[in-house]
Coordinates of C-alpha atoms in Angstrom, one line a residue:
M1 CA 122.0 281.1 94.8
K2 CA 119.6 279.9 97.6
A3 CA 119.4 283.5 99.1
L4 CA 117.2 285.2 96.7
Q5 CA 117.1 288.5 98.6
V6 CA 118.3 291.5 96.3
A7 CA 118.2 295.1 97.2
S8 CA 114.9 296.7 97.0
F9 CA 113.8 298.6 94.1
F10 CA 112.9 302.2 95.3
F11 CA 113.1 304.2 92.2
C12 CA 111.7 304.2 88.8
S13 CA 112.5 305.6 85.7
F14 CA 109.4 305.1 83.5
S15 CA 108.8 307.2 80.5
R16 CA 106.5 309.4 82.3
Q17 CA 103.5 310.5 80.2
R18 CA 100.6 312.4 81.3
G19 CA 97.1 311.2 81.9
S20 CA 98.8 307.9 83.3
D21 CA 96.3 306.6 86.0
E22 CA 99.3 304.5 87.7
L23 CA 101.9 307.1 87.6
N24 CA 99.1 309.4 89.3
M25 CA 98.8 307.0 92.1
Y26 CA 102.4 307.5 93.4
S27 CA 101.9 311.3 93.8
S28 CA 102.8 312.6 97.2
S29 CA 99.1 313.8 97.9
P30 CA 97.5 311.7 100.6
N31 CA 94.3 312.2 99.1
T32 CA 95.0 310.6 95.6
M33 CA 93.7 307.1 96.8
T34 CA 92.5 305.4 99.6
A35 CA 94.1 302.5 100.8
N36 CA 91.9 300.0 98.2
G37 CA 91.7 302.9 95.6
S38 CA 88.8 305.1 95.1
D39 CA 85.8 303.5 93.1
T40 CA 86.4 306.0 90.2
K41 CA 90.1 305.3 89.9
K42 CA 89.8 301.4 90.3
Q43 CA 87.0 301.4 87.4
R44 CA 89.5 303.1 85.1
L45 CA 92.4 300.9 86.2
D46 CA 90.2 297.9 85.6
E47 CA 89.3 298.9 82.3
S48 CA 92.9 299.1 81.0
P49 CA 93.8 297.3 77.8
P50 CA 95.8 294.2 77.8
S51 CA 99.5 294.8 78.3
R52 CA 102.5 292.4 79.1
V53 CA 103.2 294.7 82.2
L54 CA 100.9 293.9 85.2
H55 CA 100.5 295.9 88.1
I56 CA 100.3 294.2 91.7
R57 CA 98.7 295.7 94.5
K58 CA 98.3 295.1 98.3
L59 CA 101.5 293.0 98.8
P60 CA 102.4 292.1 102.4
N61 CA 105.1 294.1 103.8
E62 CA 108.7 292.7 103.2
V63 CA 107.9 290.9 100.3
S64 CA 110.7 289.7 98.1
E65 CA 111.1 290.0 94.5
T66 CA 111.4 286.4 94.4
E67 CA 107.7 285.7 95.9
V68 CA 106.2 288.4 93.1
I69 CA 108.3 286.6 90.4
A70 CA 106.7 283.4 91.2
L71 CA 103.0 284.9 90.6
G72 CA 103.9 284.9 87.0
L73 CA 106.2 281.7 86.7
P74 CA 103.5 279.2 85.5
F75 CA 102.3 281.3 82.9
G76 CA 105.4 282.2 80.6
K77 CA 108.6 283.9 80.5
V78 CA 108.9 286.9 82.9
T79 CA 111.4 289.7 81.7
N80 CA 111.7 292.6 84.3
I81 CA 110.6 293.4 87.8
L82 CA 109.9 296.6 89.4
M83 CA 109.3 296.8 93.3
L84 CA 107.6 299.7 95.1
K85 CA 108.0 298.4 98.6
G86 CA 107.1 301.6 100.2
K87 CA 103.8 301.2 98.6
N88 CA 103.3 297.5 98.7
Q89 CA 103.0 297.4 95.0
A90 CA 105.0 295.9 92.0
F91 CA 105.3 295.7 88.5
L92 CA 105.9 292.3 86.5
E93 CA 106.7 292.3 83.0
L94 CA 106.1 289.0 80.7
S95 CA 107.3 288.6 77.6
T96 CA 104.3 288.5 75.5
T97 CA 100.5 290.0 76.1
E98 CA 99.3 286.4 75.5
A99 CA 101.1 285.3 78.7
A100 CA 99.8 288.3 80.7
I101 CA 96.2 287.6 79.7
T102 CA 96.1 284.2 80.6
M103 CA 97.9 285.0 84.1
V104 CA 95.2 287.9 84.5
N105 CA 92.3 285.4 83.5
Y106 CA 93.4 282.9 85.7
Y107 CA 93.8 284.8 89.0
S108 CA 90.2 286.3 88.1
A109 CA 89.1 282.8 89.0
V110 CA 91.5 282.1 91.7
T111 CA 92.4 284.8 94.0
P112 CA 96.2 285.4 93.9
Q113 CA 97.9 285.0 97.4
V114 CA 101.4 285.9 98.8
R115 CA 101.9 284.9 102.2
N116 CA 98.5 283.6 102.7
S117 CA 97.1 287.3 101.8
P118 CA 95.3 288.1 98.8
V119 CA 96.8 290.7 96.3
F120 CA 95.5 292.3 93.2
I121 CA 96.5 292.0 89.8
Q122 CA 95.6 294.0 86.6
Y123 CA 96.9 295.2 83.5
S124 CA 99.2 298.1 83.5
N125 CA 99.1 301.2 81.3
H126 CA 102.5 300.9 80.2
K127 CA 103.4 298.4 77.2
E128 CA 107.0 297.5 78.8
L129 CA 108.7 298.1 82.0
K130 CA 111.5 300.9 81.8
T131 CA 114.0 300.9 84.5
D132 CA 117.6 302.5 84.7
S133 CA 120.5 300.2 83.7
A134 CA 121.4 299.6 87.5
L135 CA 118.2 298.6 88.4
N136 CA 117.4 296.7 85.5
Q137 CA 120.7 294.8 86.1
R138 CA 119.4 294.0 89.6
A139 CA 116.1 292.8 88.5
Q140 CA 117.8 290.3 86.0
A141 CA 120.1 289.0 88.5
V142 CA 116.8 288.2 90.5
L143 CA 115.3 286.4 87.4
Q144 CA 118.5 284.4 86.8
A145 CA 119.0 283.4 90.4
V146 CA 115.2 282.1 90.4
S147 CA 115.9 280.3 87.1
A148 CA 118.8 278.7 88.7
V149 CA 117.0 277.5 91.5
Q150 CA 114.3 276.0 89.4
D151 CA 116.3 274.3 87.0
G152 CA 119.4 273.5 89.4
S153 CA 121.9 275.2 87.2
S154 CA 124.1 278.0 87.9
P155 CA 122.6 281.4 86.4
S156 CA 123.0 282.0 83.1
S157 CA 125.2 284.5 81.3
D158 CA 122.2 285.1 79.1
H159 CA 120.6 288.3 80.2
G160 CA 117.3 287.2 78.6
V161 CA 114.0 285.9 80.1
L162 CA 112.9 283.1 82.7
D163 CA 111.2 280.4 80.6
L164 CA 109.5 278.0 82.8
A165 CA 106.4 275.3 82.3
P166 CA 103.8 275.2 84.4
P167 CA 104.2 273.3 87.6
P168 CA 103.7 269.8 87.1
S169 CA 102.0 268.6 90.3
P170 CA 100.3 270.0 93.2
V171 CA 102.2 267.5 95.3
L172 CA 105.7 268.4 96.7
R173 CA 108.3 265.9 98.2
I174 CA 110.1 267.5 100.7
I175 CA 113.3 266.0 102.7
I176 CA 114.8 267.6 105.8
D177 CA 118.5 267.8 105.9
N178 CA 120.4 268.5 109.4
M179 CA 117.4 267.9 111.3
F180 CA 118.8 268.7 114.7
Y181 CA 115.6 269.5 116.1
P182 CA 112.3 267.5 115.7
V183 CA 109.9 268.8 112.4
T184 CA 106.5 267.9 113.2
L185 CA 103.6 267.6 110.7
D186 CA 102.0 270.6 112.1
V187 CA 105.3 272.6 111.7
L188 CA 105.3 271.7 107.8
Q189 CA 101.6 272.7 107.6
Q190 CA 102.1 276.3 109.2
I191 CA 105.3 276.8 106.9
F192 CA 103.7 275.9 103.7
S193 CA 100.1 277.3 104.3
K194 CA 101.8 280.4 103.9
F195 CA 101.7 279.9 100.1
G196 CA 98.2 278.5 99.7
T197 CA 95.8 275.7 100.8
V198 CA 97.6 272.6 102.2
M199 CA 95.2 269.7 101.7
K200 CA 97.2 266.6 102.6
I201 CA 100.5 265.9 104.2
I202 CA 102.3 262.3 104.7
T203 CA 105.5 262.0 106.7
F204 CA 107.8 259.3 106.8
T205 CA 111.7 258.3 107.0
K206 CA 113.5 256.9 104.3
N207 CA 117.3 256.3 104.0
N208 CA 117.3 257.7 107.6
Q209 CA 115.9 260.9 106.2
F210 CA 112.9 262.3 107.8
Q211 CA 110.6 262.9 104.3
A212 CA 107.2 264.6 103.7
L213 CA 104.7 264.6 100.8
L214 CA 102.5 267.6 101.1
Q215 CA 99.5 268.6 98.4
F216 CA 98.3 272.0 97.8
S217 CA 94.9 272.8 96.3
D218 CA 96.6 274.4 93.4
P219 CA 99.9 273.5 91.4
V220 CA 100.4 277.3 91.3
N221 CA 100.8 277.2 95.1
A222 CA 103.3 274.4 95.2
Q223 CA 105.5 276.5 92.5
Q224 CA 105.5 279.4 94.8
A225 CA 106.4 277.3 98.0
K226 CA 109.0 275.6 96.1
L227 CA 110.6 278.6 94.7
S228 CA 110.8 280.3 98.2
L229 CA 111.2 277.4 100.6
D230 CA 113.8 275.2 98.7
G231 CA 117.2 275.5 100.2
Q232 CA 115.8 277.6 103.4
N233 CA 116.5 276.6 107.2
I234 CA 113.6 276.0 109.4
Y235 CA 115.6 276.7 112.7
N236 CA 118.6 278.6 112.8
S237 CA 121.6 276.7 110.7
C238 CA 119.7 273.5 110.6
C239 CA 116.6 271.6 109.4
T240 CA 117.3 272.6 105.7
L241 CA 114.1 272.0 103.4
R242 CA 115.1 270.3 100.0
I243 CA 111.9 270.8 97.6
D244 CA 111.1 268.8 94.4
F245 CA 107.7 268.2 92.7
S246 CA 106.4 264.6 93.5
K247 CA 105.6 262.5 90.5
L248 CA 102.1 262.0 92.5
V249 CA 99.3 264.4 91.5
N250 CA 97.2 263.2 94.6
L251 CA 97.9 261.7 97.9
N252 CA 95.7 259.1 99.5
V253 CA 95.6 259.4 103.0
K254 CA 93.9 256.9 105.2
Y255 CA 94.3 258.5 108.6
N256 CA 94.7 261.5 110.6
N257 CA 97.2 261.1 113.3
D258 CA 101.1 262.4 113.9
K259 CA 102.5 260.8 110.5
S260 CA 99.6 261.7 108.2
R261 CA 96.7 264.2 107.6
D262 CA 94.0 264.9 105.3
Y263 CA 92.9 268.5 106.2
T264 CA 89.7 268.0 103.9
R265 CA 88.6 264.9 105.8
P266 CA 88.6 265.6 109.4
D267 CA 86.3 262.4 109.9
L268 CA 89.1 259.8 109.1
P269 CA 90.2 257.4 111.8
T270 CA 93.5 257.7 113.8
G271 CA 94.6 254.4 112.9
D272 CA 96.7 252.5 115.5
G273 CA 99.0 255.9 115.9
E274 CA 102.1 253.7 114.9
S275 CA 102.0 252.8 111.3
S276 CA 104.5 250.2 111.6
K277 CA 103.3 248.7 108.2
D278 CA 104.0 252.3 106.6
H279 CA 107.3 252.1 108.0
S280 CA 108.1 248.9 106.7
L281 CA 107.3 249.8 103.5
L282 CA 108.9 253.4 103.5
G283 CA 112.0 252.1 104.7
T284 CA 113.1 251.5 108.3
P285 CA 114.3 252.4 110.8
S286 CA 111.2 254.7 111.2
G287 CA 112.3 257.6 113.6
A288 CA 109.1 259.3 112.3
L289 CA 108.2 262.0 114.6
A290 CA 105.5 261.6 117.1
S291 CA 102.8 264.4 117.5
Y292 CA 103.2 267.3 120.0
S293 CA 100.5 269.6 121.6
S294 CA 100.2 273.0 121.0
G295 CA 102.3 273.5 124.5
A296 CA 105.0 272.2 122.8
G297 CA 105.6 275.7 121.7
Y298 CA 106.5 275.3 117.9
S299 CA 103.5 276.9 116.4
S300 CA 103.6 280.1 118.3
S301 CA 107.3 280.7 117.0
L302 CA 106.8 280.0 113.2
S303 CA 106.8 283.0 110.9
L304 CA 108.5 283.3 107.6
S305 CA 111.4 285.4 108.1
Q306 CA 113.0 286.8 104.6
G307 CA 116.9 287.0 104.3
A308 CA 117.4 285.6 107.8
G309 CA 118.3 282.4 106.4
A310 CA 115.7 280.6 108.8
I311 CA 112.0 280.1 108.1
S312 CA 111.1 280.4 111.5
P313 CA 112.8 282.9 113.7
L314 CA 112.6 282.0 117.5
S315 CA 112.4 284.4 120.3
A316 CA 115.4 286.1 121.3
A317 CA 116.2 284.2 124.0
A318 CA 115.7 280.8 122.1
A319 CA 117.7 282.0 119.0
A320 CA 120.7 283.1 121.3
A321 CA 120.6 279.6 122.8
A322 CA 120.4 277.9 119.6
A323 CA 123.3 280.1 118.3
A324 CA 125.5 278.9 121.4
G325 CA 124.7 275.3 120.5
R326 CA 122.2 274.8 123.0
V327 CA 119.0 272.6 122.2
A328 CA 116.4 275.5 123.3
L329 CA 113.8 276.2 120.4
S330 CA 111.3 278.1 122.8
G331 CA 110.5 277.7 126.3
S332 CA 108.2 274.8 125.9
G333 CA 106.2 273.3 128.9
V334 CA 106.6 270.0 127.4
S335 CA 107.9 267.1 130.1
G336 CA 111.6 266.1 129.7
V337 CA 110.5 262.4 130.8
L338 CA 110.0 259.6 127.8
L339 CA 108.4 256.4 128.0
A340 CA 110.2 253.7 126.3
S341 CA 108.4 250.4 125.8
N342 CA 108.4 247.0 124.4
L343 CA 112.0 246.7 125.7
N344 CA 114.1 243.4 125.7
E345 CA 114.0 243.1 129.7
E346 CA 116.5 240.4 129.6
M347 CA 119.1 242.9 128.3
V348 CA 118.3 246.4 128.9
T349 CA 119.9 248.2 131.8
P350 CA 119.7 251.7 133.1
Q351 CA 123.0 252.3 131.9
S352 CA 122.5 251.1 128.4
L353 CA 119.5 253.4 128.1
F354 CA 121.5 256.4 129.4
T355 CA 124.1 255.8 126.9
L356 CA 121.7 255.5 124.0
F357 CA 119.4 258.3 124.7
G358 CA 122.3 260.2 125.6
V359 CA 123.3 260.4 122.2
Y360 CA 120.4 263.1 122.1
G361 CA 120.4 264.8 125.4
D362 CA 121.6 264.8 128.8
V363 CA 119.9 261.8 130.7
Q364 CA 119.4 262.7 134.4
R365 CA 117.6 259.7 135.6
V366 CA 116.3 256.1 134.3
K367 CA 113.8 254.0 136.1
I368 CA 113.0 250.5 134.6
L369 CA 109.3 249.7 135.8
Y370 CA 109.3 247.3 138.5
N371 CA 105.9 245.6 137.6
K372 CA 106.6 245.9 133.8
K373 CA 110.4 245.3 133.2
D374 CA 109.9 245.9 129.3
S375 CA 109.1 249.5 130.1
A376 CA 111.2 252.5 131.2
L377 CA 111.0 256.1 132.1
I378 CA 113.9 258.2 130.9
Q379 CA 114.3 261.8 132.3
L380 CA 116.2 264.3 129.9
S381 CA 117.3 267.8 131.0
D382 CA 114.4 269.5 129.2
G383 CA 111.3 268.7 126.8
N384 CA 113.3 269.9 123.6
Q385 CA 115.8 267.2 124.2
A386 CA 113.2 264.8 125.1
Q387 CA 111.3 265.3 121.7
L388 CA 114.6 265.0 120.0
A389 CA 115.3 261.6 121.3
M390 CA 111.9 260.6 120.7
S391 CA 111.9 261.7 117.2
H392 CA 115.3 259.5 116.5
L393 CA 114.6 256.5 118.5
N394 CA 111.2 255.5 118.3
G395 CA 110.7 252.4 116.2
Q396 CA 114.4 251.5 116.5
K397 CA 115.3 248.0 117.0
V398 CA 117.1 247.3 120.3
F399 CA 118.0 244.0 121.5
G400 CA 115.8 242.2 118.8
K401 CA 112.7 244.3 119.7
V402 CA 111.2 247.2 118.1
M403 CA 111.6 250.0 120.9
R404 CA 108.3 252.5 121.2
V405 CA 109.2 256.0 122.6
T406 CA 106.5 258.4 123.4
L407 CA 106.1 261.4 126.0
S408 CA 105.4 260.6 129.3
K409 CA 102.7 262.4 131.7
H410 CA 105.2 262.3 134.2
Q411 CA 107.3 265.6 134.9
T412 CA 110.2 264.0 136.8
V413 CA 111.4 260.2 137.5
A414 CA 111.2 259.6 141.0
L415 CA 114.0 258.1 143.1
P416 CA 113.2 255.2 145.5
R417 CA 112.6 255.8 148.9
E418 CA 115.6 255.4 151.2
G419 CA 116.1 252.1 152.6
L420 CA 113.9 250.5 149.5
D421 CA 115.4 247.8 147.6
D422 CA 114.3 248.2 144.1
Q423 CA 116.5 245.7 142.5
L424 CA 118.9 248.5 141.1
L425 CA 116.1 249.4 138.5
T426 CA 116.5 253.2 139.0
K427 CA 119.6 255.2 138.6
D428 CA 120.5 258.7 139.0
F429 CA 122.8 260.0 136.3
S430 CA 122.5 263.9 137.1
G431 CA 126.2 264.2 137.9
S432 CA 127.5 262.0 135.4
P433 CA 130.6 263.5 133.4
L434 CA 129.5 261.5 130.3
H435 CA 126.8 264.2 129.5
R436 CA 127.3 265.3 126.0
F437 CA 125.7 268.7 126.1
K438 CA 126.2 270.3 129.2
K439 CA 128.9 272.8 127.8
P440 CA 127.3 275.6 125.6
G441 CA 128.7 275.6 122.1
S442 CA 130.0 271.9 122.2
K443 CA 130.6 270.5 118.5
N444 CA 128.3 267.5 120.0
F445 CA 125.4 269.7 118.9
Q446 CA 126.5 270.0 115.2
N447 CA 126.9 266.0 115.5
I448 CA 123.2 264.9 116.0
F449 CA 122.3 262.4 113.4
P450 CA 119.7 259.6 113.2
P451 CA 120.7 256.1 114.0
S452 CA 122.8 254.5 111.1
A453 CA 124.9 251.3 110.7
T454 CA 128.1 253.6 110.4
L455 CA 129.4 254.8 113.7
H456 CA 132.1 257.7 114.4
L457 CA 134.7 256.7 116.7
S458 CA 137.0 259.6 118.5
N459 CA 139.4 259.9 121.1
I460 CA 141.3 256.7 120.0
R461 CA 144.7 256.1 121.9
D462 CA 147.7 256.2 120.1
G463 CA 149.0 252.9 119.0
I464 CA 145.5 251.6 118.7
G465 CA 145.3 250.1 114.9
E466 CA 142.6 249.0 112.7
D467 CA 142.7 245.1 113.9
D468 CA 142.2 246.1 117.3
L469 CA 139.2 248.2 116.7
R470 CA 137.7 245.6 114.4
L471 CA 138.3 243.1 116.9
L472 CA 136.8 245.2 119.9
F473 CA 133.6 245.8 118.0
S474 CA 133.2 242.1 116.8
N475 CA 133.7 241.0 120.2
S476 CA 130.6 243.0 121.1
G477 CA 128.7 240.7 119.0
G478 CA 128.5 242.7 115.9
S479 CA 130.0 242.2 112.4
V480 CA 132.2 245.0 110.9
K481 CA 131.7 245.5 107.3
A482 CA 134.0 248.6 106.9
F483 CA 136.7 250.6 108.7
K484 CA 138.4 254.0 107.7
F485 CA 140.7 256.3 109.9
F486 CA 140.8 259.8 109.8
Q487 CA 143.9 261.3 108.8
D488 CA 145.2 261.9 112.5
R489 CA 144.2 258.5 113.5
K490 CA 142.4 259.9 116.8
M491 CA 139.1 259.4 114.8
A492 CA 137.5 256.8 112.7
L493 CA 134.4 255.5 110.8
I494 CA 133.2 251.8 111.4
Q495 CA 130.6 250.3 109.5
M496 CA 128.4 247.5 110.8
S497 CA 126.1 245.2 109.3
S498 CA 122.9 246.9 110.4
V499 CA 121.5 249.9 112.4
E500 CA 120.5 247.4 115.4
E501 CA 124.0 246.0 115.6
A502 CA 125.3 249.8 115.6
I503 CA 122.9 250.7 118.6
Q504 CA 124.3 247.5 120.4
T505 CA 127.8 248.2 120.0
L506 CA 127.3 252.0 120.8
M507 CA 125.7 251.3 124.0
D508 CA 128.5 248.5 124.9
L509 CA 131.5 250.7 123.9
H510 CA 130.8 254.4 124.4
N511 CA 133.2 255.4 127.1
Y512 CA 135.2 252.2 126.7
D513 CA 138.5 252.5 128.6
M514 CA 141.3 252.1 126.2
G515 CA 144.1 252.7 128.7
G516 CA 146.2 255.8 129.2
N517 CA 143.4 257.9 130.1
H518 CA 141.4 257.4 127.0
H519 CA 138.0 256.5 127.0
L520 CA 136.4 255.7 123.3
K521 CA 133.7 258.2 122.5
V522 CA 131.1 256.5 119.8
S523 CA 128.4 258.4 118.2
F524 CA 126.2 257.7 114.8
S525 CA 127.6 259.3 111.7
K526 CA 125.9 260.8 108.7
S527 CA 128.5 259.6 106.6
T528 CA 129.1 256.0 105.0
I529 CA 132.4 254.1 104.1

């Protein structure tokens, strides 16, 4: 149960006793207390004797039960919860007074925060939290769901308590699944800083998956972030967070650049900006994301959303476009032109670059530089497609050389002047029928994956068998390791011996004419055979 949003608790059936300072607080009189509580009343509340029921005040609007429970998780068993959302308050019951004392003592030295806002925790006058049966069932459902998320099991039939050890590390290991859009280091910092101070982040790609290590200043903040964010989507229906505690307790960050950052050490050098040695250690191909300026529009659109299924609701127009299957995060002013460098100038052509970059966006124009033929400008439909292509293709090996892909300062790729011979180095693809993403809602939007050794083939003509396809791909210079037809035999998976071979055969054979008005479609697959 990843969506831990349970109906709000608006009523309470405490055994009401005269003279209860807390219950008097909830009288309808507007003069009962100020927003922060009167000094006299606050003093009496602070002097309440220890109790296993804790009173939590000044909670942010729309806070979830899960986030409140997370405050108590590191200190022992959580047995009940009552939310008073209209008053931005809650009661949390622990199994023992000792656990509550430990929690209060800890948070007297470390300011408790929920969504980056300080909250106030004190002992309640109540010795236990009494709710009516319906509300208690809901509370126990939330507790069971939290427990299931923590231990990876299904909710227990035992309506007892939640018993969790203190968080083992302030460092989280984060894996991004279904990464259809780029996820930058700054995006991660903004999302996770809602739960506490983010000190360090290291990003890398391993096993063709974008991953990160993120260190909080306190293990409790890491526990809260893991509890609230594991299984959530950063963007609508994609970029799903999978979060575990790392075995590391401290990250060693040497450079502040687009792949790593130590927020406590702004004096660190940027390094070479490519970190190629790190990529070889962490697993190639890299595909690690390049940094984007604030103009990319991500940071302005990121804010935690409870119950929406996505952590960062986009602007209404962008969300509608994303739902329709269009790559549009927020209207960014980022150029749609990329600079690809360190190319094999003997092998690369505008057509091959059009095909490769066309896996991630609709390429409009390609220009191989006349005086530097190992570099090319590639213009895509918009900045979001350019960023997506850059995130997946930077660092990939193409025709024997590691290709570098960065954002270009150019806004468009200029066509050669009429009558000027540029040796066919520039080509306009704006009217190409091979654009994968011009149709809103196309299934191609759901099938964008990093380069991999396994390719997905579709639009296979009737009568074409496994041997035919194996021979076709072998003749393109590759070595076929495995093959699998889908049931209808119109689609198949074919595994090459390396990612580089898969890239080369995709460039050679996408749109290959199989006869009978069937053109083979080739894309990277997330599956293996």
